[in-house]
Tab-separated table of C-alpha atoms and ligand atoms in Angstrom:
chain	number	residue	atom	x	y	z
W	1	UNK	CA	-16.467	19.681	-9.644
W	2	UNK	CA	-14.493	16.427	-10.312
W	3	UNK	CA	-16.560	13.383	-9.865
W	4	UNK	CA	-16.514	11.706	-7.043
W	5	UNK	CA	-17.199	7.535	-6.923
W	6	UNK	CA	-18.034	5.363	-3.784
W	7	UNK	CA	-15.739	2.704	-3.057
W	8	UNK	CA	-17.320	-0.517	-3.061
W	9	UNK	CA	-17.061	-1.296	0.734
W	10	UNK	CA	-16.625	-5.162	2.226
W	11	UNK	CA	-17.217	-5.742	5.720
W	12	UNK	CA	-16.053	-8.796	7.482
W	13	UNK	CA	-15.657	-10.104	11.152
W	14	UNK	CA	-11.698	-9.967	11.592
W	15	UNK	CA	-8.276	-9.113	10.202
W	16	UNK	CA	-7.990	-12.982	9.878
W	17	UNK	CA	-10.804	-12.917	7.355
W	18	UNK	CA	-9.906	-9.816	5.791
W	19	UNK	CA	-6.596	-10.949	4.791
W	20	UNK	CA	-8.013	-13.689	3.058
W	21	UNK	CA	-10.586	-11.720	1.262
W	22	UNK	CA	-7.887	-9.538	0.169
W	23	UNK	CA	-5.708	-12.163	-0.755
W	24	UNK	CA	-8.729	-14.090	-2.592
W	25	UNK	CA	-8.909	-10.436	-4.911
W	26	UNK	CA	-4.870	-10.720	-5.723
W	27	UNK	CA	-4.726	-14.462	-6.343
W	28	UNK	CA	-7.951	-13.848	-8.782
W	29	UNK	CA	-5.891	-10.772	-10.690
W	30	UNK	CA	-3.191	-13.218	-10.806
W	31	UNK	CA	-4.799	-15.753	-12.370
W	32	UNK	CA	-6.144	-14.192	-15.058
W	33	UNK	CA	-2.774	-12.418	-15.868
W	34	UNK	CA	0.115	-14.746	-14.914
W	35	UNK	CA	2.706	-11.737	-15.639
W	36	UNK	CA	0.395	-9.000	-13.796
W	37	UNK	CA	2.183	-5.595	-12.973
W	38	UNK	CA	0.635	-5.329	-9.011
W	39	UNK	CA	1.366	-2.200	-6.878
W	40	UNK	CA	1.877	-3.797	-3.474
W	41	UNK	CA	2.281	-2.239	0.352
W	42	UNK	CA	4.105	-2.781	3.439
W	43	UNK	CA	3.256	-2.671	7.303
W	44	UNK	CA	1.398	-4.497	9.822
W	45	UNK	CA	-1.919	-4.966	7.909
W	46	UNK	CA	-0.110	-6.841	4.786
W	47	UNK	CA	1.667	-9.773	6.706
W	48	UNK	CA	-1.309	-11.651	7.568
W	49	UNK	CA	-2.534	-10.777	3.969
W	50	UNK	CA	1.140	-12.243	2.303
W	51	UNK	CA	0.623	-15.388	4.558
W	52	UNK	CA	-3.055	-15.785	3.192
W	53	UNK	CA	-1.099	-15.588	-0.570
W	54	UNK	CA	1.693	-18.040	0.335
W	55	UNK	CA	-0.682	-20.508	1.983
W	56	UNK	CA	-2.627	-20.216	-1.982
W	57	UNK	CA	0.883	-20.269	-3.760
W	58	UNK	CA	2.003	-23.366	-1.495
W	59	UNK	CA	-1.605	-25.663	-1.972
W	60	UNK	CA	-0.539	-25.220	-5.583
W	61	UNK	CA	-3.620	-23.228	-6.793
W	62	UNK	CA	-1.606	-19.768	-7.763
W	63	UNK	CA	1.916	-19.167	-8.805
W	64	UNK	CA	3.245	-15.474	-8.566
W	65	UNK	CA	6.405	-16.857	-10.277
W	66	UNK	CA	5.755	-14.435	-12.879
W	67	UNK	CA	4.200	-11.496	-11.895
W	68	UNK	CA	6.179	-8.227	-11.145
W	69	UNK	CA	5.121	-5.231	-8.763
W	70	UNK	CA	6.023	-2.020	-7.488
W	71	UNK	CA	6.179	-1.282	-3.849
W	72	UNK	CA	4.200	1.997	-2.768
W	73	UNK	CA	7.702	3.019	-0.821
W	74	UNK	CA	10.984	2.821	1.294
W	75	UNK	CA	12.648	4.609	3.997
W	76	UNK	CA	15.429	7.366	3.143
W	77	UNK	CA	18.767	6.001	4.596
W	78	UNK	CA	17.932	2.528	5.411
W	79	UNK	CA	20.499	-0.648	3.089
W	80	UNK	CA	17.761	-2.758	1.417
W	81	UNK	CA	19.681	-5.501	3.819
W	82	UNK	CA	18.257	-3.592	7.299
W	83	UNK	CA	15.322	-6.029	8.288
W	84	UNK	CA	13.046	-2.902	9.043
W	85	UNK	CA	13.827	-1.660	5.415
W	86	UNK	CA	10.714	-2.538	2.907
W	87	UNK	CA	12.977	-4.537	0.437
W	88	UNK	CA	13.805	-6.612	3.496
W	89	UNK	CA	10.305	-6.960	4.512
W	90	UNK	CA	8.895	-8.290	1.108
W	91	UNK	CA	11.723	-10.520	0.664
W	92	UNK	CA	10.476	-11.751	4.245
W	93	UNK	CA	6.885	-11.797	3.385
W	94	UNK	CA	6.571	-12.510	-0.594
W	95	UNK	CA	9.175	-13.129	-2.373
W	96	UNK	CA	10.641	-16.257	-0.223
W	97	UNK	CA	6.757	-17.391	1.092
W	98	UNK	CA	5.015	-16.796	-2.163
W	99	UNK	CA	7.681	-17.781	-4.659
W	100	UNK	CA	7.536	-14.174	-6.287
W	101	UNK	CA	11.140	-13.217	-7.830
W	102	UNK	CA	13.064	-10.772	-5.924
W	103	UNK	CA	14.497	-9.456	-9.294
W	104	UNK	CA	10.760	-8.677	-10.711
W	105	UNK	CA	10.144	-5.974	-7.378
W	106	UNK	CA	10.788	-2.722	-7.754
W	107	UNK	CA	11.476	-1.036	-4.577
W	108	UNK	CA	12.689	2.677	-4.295
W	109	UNK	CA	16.241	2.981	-2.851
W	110	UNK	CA	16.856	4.307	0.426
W	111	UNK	CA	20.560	4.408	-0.416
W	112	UNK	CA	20.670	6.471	-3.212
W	113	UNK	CA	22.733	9.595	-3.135
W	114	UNK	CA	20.145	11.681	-4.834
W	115	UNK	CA	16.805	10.477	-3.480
W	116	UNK	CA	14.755	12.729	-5.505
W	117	UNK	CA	16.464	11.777	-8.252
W	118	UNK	CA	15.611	8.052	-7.309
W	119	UNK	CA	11.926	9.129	-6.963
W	120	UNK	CA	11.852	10.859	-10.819
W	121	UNK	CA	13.471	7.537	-11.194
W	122	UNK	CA	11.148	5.119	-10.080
W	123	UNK	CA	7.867	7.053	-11.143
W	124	UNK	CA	9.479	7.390	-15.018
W	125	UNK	CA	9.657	3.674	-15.060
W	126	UNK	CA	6.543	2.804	-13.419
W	127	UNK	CA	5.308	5.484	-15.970
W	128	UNK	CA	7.386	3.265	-18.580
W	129	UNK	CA	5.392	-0.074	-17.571
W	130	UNK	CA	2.551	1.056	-15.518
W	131	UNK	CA	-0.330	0.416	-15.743
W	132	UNK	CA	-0.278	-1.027	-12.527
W	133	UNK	CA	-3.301	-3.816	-12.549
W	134	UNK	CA	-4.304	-3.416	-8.980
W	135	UNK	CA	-2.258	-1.478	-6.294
W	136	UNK	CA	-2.951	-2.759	-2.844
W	137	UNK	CA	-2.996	0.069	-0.152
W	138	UNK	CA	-3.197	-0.162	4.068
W	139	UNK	CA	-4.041	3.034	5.871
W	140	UNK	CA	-1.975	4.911	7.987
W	141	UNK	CA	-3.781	5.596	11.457
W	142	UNK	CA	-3.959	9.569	10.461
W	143	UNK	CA	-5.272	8.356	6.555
W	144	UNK	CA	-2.040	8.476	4.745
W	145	UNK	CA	-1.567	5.924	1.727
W	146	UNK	CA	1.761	4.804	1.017
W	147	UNK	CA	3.750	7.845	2.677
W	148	UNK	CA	1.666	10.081	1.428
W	149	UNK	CA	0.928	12.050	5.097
W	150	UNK	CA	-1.947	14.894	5.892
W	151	UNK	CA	-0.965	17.710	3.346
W	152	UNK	CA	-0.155	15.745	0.240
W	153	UNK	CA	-1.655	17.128	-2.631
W	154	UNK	CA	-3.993	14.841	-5.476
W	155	UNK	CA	-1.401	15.335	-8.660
W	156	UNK	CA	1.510	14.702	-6.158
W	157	UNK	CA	3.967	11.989	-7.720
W	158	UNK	CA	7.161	9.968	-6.144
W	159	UNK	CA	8.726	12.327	-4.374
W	160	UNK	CA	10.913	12.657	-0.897
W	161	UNK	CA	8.383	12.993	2.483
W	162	UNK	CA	8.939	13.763	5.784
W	163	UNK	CA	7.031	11.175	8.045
W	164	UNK	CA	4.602	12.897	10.442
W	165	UNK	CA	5.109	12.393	13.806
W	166	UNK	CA	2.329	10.205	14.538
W	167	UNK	CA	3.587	7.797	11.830
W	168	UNK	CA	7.011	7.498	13.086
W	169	UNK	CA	5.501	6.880	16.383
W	170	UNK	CA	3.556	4.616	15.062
W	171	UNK	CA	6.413	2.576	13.152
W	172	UNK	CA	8.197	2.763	15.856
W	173	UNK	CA	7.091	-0.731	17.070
W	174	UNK	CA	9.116	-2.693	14.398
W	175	UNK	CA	12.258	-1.278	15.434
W	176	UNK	CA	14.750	-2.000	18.143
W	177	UNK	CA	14.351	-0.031	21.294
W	178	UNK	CA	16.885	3.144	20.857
W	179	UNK	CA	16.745	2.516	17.385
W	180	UNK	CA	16.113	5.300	15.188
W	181	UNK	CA	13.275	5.593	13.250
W	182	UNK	CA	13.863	6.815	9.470
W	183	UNK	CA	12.321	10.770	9.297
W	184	UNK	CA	11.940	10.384	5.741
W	185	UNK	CA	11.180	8.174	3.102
W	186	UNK	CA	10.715	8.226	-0.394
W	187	UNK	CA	6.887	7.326	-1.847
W	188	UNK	CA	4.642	7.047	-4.692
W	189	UNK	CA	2.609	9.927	-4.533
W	190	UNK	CA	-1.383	10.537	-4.785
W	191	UNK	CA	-1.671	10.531	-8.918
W	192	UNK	CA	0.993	7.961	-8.656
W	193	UNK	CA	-1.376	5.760	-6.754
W	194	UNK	CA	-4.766	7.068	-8.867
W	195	UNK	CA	-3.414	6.152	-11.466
W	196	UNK	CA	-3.614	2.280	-11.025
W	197	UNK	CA	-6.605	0.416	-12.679
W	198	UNK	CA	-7.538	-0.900	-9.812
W	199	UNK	CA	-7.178	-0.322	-5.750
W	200	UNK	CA	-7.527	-2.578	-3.007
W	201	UNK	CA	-7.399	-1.094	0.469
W	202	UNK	CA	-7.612	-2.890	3.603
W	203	UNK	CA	-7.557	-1.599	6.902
W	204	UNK	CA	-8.385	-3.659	10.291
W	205	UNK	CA	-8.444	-2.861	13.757
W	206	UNK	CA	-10.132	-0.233	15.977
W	207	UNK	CA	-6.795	2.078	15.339
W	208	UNK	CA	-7.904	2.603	11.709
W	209	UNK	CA	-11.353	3.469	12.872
W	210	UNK	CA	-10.939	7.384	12.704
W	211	UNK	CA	-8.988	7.040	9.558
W	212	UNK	CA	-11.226	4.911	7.502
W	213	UNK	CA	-14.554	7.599	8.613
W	214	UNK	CA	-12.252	10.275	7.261
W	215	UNK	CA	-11.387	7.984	4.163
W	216	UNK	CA	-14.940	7.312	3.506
W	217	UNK	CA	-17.369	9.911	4.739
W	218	UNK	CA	-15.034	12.882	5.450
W	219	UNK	CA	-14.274	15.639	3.072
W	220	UNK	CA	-12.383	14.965	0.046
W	221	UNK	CA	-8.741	16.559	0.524
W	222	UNK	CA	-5.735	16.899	1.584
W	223	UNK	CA	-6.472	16.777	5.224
W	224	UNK	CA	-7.086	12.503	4.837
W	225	UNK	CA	-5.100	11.344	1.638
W	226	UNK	CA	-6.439	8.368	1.476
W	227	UNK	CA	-10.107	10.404	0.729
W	228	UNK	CA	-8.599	10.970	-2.471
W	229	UNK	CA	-9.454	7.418	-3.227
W	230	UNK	CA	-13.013	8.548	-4.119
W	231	UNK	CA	-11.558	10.511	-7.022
W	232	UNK	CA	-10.824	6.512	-8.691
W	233	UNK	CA	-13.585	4.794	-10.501
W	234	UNK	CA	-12.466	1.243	-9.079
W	235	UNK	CA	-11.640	1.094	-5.753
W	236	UNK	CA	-12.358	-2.101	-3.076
W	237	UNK	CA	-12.319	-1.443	0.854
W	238	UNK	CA	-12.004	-4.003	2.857
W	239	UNK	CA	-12.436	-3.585	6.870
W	240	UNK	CA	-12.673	-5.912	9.833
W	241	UNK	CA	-16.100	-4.584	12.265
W	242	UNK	CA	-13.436	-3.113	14.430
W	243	UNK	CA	-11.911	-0.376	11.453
W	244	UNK	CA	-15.542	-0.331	10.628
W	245	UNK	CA	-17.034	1.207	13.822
W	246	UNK	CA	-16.485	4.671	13.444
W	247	UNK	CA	-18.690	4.509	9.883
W	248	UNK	CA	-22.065	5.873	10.206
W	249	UNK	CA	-23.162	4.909	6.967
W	250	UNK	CA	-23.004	1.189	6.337
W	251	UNK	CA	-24.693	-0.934	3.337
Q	1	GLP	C1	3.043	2.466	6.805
Q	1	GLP	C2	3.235	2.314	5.288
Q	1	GLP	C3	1.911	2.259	4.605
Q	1	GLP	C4	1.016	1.370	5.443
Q	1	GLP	C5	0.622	2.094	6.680
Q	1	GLP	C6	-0.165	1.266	7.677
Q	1	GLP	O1	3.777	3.442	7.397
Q	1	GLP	N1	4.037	3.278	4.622
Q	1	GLP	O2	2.064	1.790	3.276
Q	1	GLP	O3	-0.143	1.063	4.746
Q	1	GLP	O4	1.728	2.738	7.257
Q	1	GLP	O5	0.669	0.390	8.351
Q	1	GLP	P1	0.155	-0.805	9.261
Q	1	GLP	O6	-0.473	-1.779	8.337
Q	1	GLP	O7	1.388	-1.332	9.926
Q	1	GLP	O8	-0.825	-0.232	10.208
């Protein structure tokens, strides 16, 4: 049997304060490694963290001038310029906000005519100047990390997905009405993700609930990809009460 490690689980009251525990974890990475390589995420559950870093970067105690990173993901077929695309959203969210340098994140591209040749791509040079210090993950309601949906395997790498249904419904939100929602996208994969030093999950709000249960004290497996997060020696949670409820076994 593979060993199996318990994620050290935080608490707190609200996605307000969760962001700024998470954001308290990336700002302390930074500052002991001014030129940290950071794995970093999109969606919902990362703006409020991004603000918590920008408000850090702008009081002048952090500056992520010099770090690099490597998002988790993009969408197949949408121009790093289309403001639902992920390139767009952490130019939004980061790089203008927090200072970082849009030249120092690595983004998969939608665009390219060969996406699976973009994914070998992007996972030979995170492979070239991995390791990544700490990757920061959210949680997809049905327990996918990064793209990595129900079904994705533990050694899986970057590779082409098709989004499930429930999270194109779910991303559905950010786009215009009648707009279409991208089908596919191109992600890190599970061993992509392990093999980070470091992992730093946060999930909030009673949506996650089911999801972080599965995460935590479900099965490890396929079924919730994100339970393969107990296969990593160093891995932080950290949950609002309302992601929280569903856990029956709390510290
Ligand atoms: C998205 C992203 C994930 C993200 C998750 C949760 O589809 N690919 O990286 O963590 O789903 O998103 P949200 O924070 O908006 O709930």
């Amino acid at each position: 049997m593979p060993e199996e490690y318990r994620p050290a689980v935080t608490v707190v009251d609200d996605a307000p304060a969760a962001s700024r525990a998470a954001a308290a974890i990336i700002a302390d990475v930074v500052r002991d490694d001014p030129r940290a390589l950071l794995g970093l995420a999109t969606g919902g559950t990362m703006i409020p963290v991004y603000a918590e870093l920008a408000a850090i970067v702008a009081r002048g105690e952090l500056s992520l001038a010099q770090v690099a990173s490597f998002n988790l993901d993009e969408y197949v077929g949408l121009p790093p310029d289309h403001p639902q695309s992920y390139r767009a959203f952490m130019e939004a969210h980061l790089a203008g906000p927090a200072g970082m340098d849009p030249a120092r994140i690595e983004i998969p591209s939608g665009m390219a005519p060969d996406p699976q040749a973009e994914a070998d791509r992007y996972e030979a040079l995170l492979a070239a100047r991995g390791p990544v210090a700490l990757q920061l993950l959210g949680l997809g309601g049905n327990g996918h990390i990064g793209f990595n949906e129900p079904g994705s395997a533990i050694d899986s790498r970057t590779r082409v997905v098709t989004l499930d249904p429930r999270t194109v419904a779910d991303n559905a939100r950010f786009f215009g009405q009648g707009e279409e929602v991208p089908h596919q996208a191109i992600s890190m994969g599970v061993a992509t993700i392990l093999s980070a030093r470091r992992i730093l999950l946060v999930a909030t709000g009673a949506g996650k609930a089911g999801a972080v249960r599965a995460m935590l004290e479900g099965p490890v497996g396929p079924d919730c990809p994100a339970s393969f997060l107990r296969r990593h020696p160093s891995v932080q949670v950290i949950l609002d009460e309302a992601a929280a409820a569903g856990l029956t076994q709390r510290e």
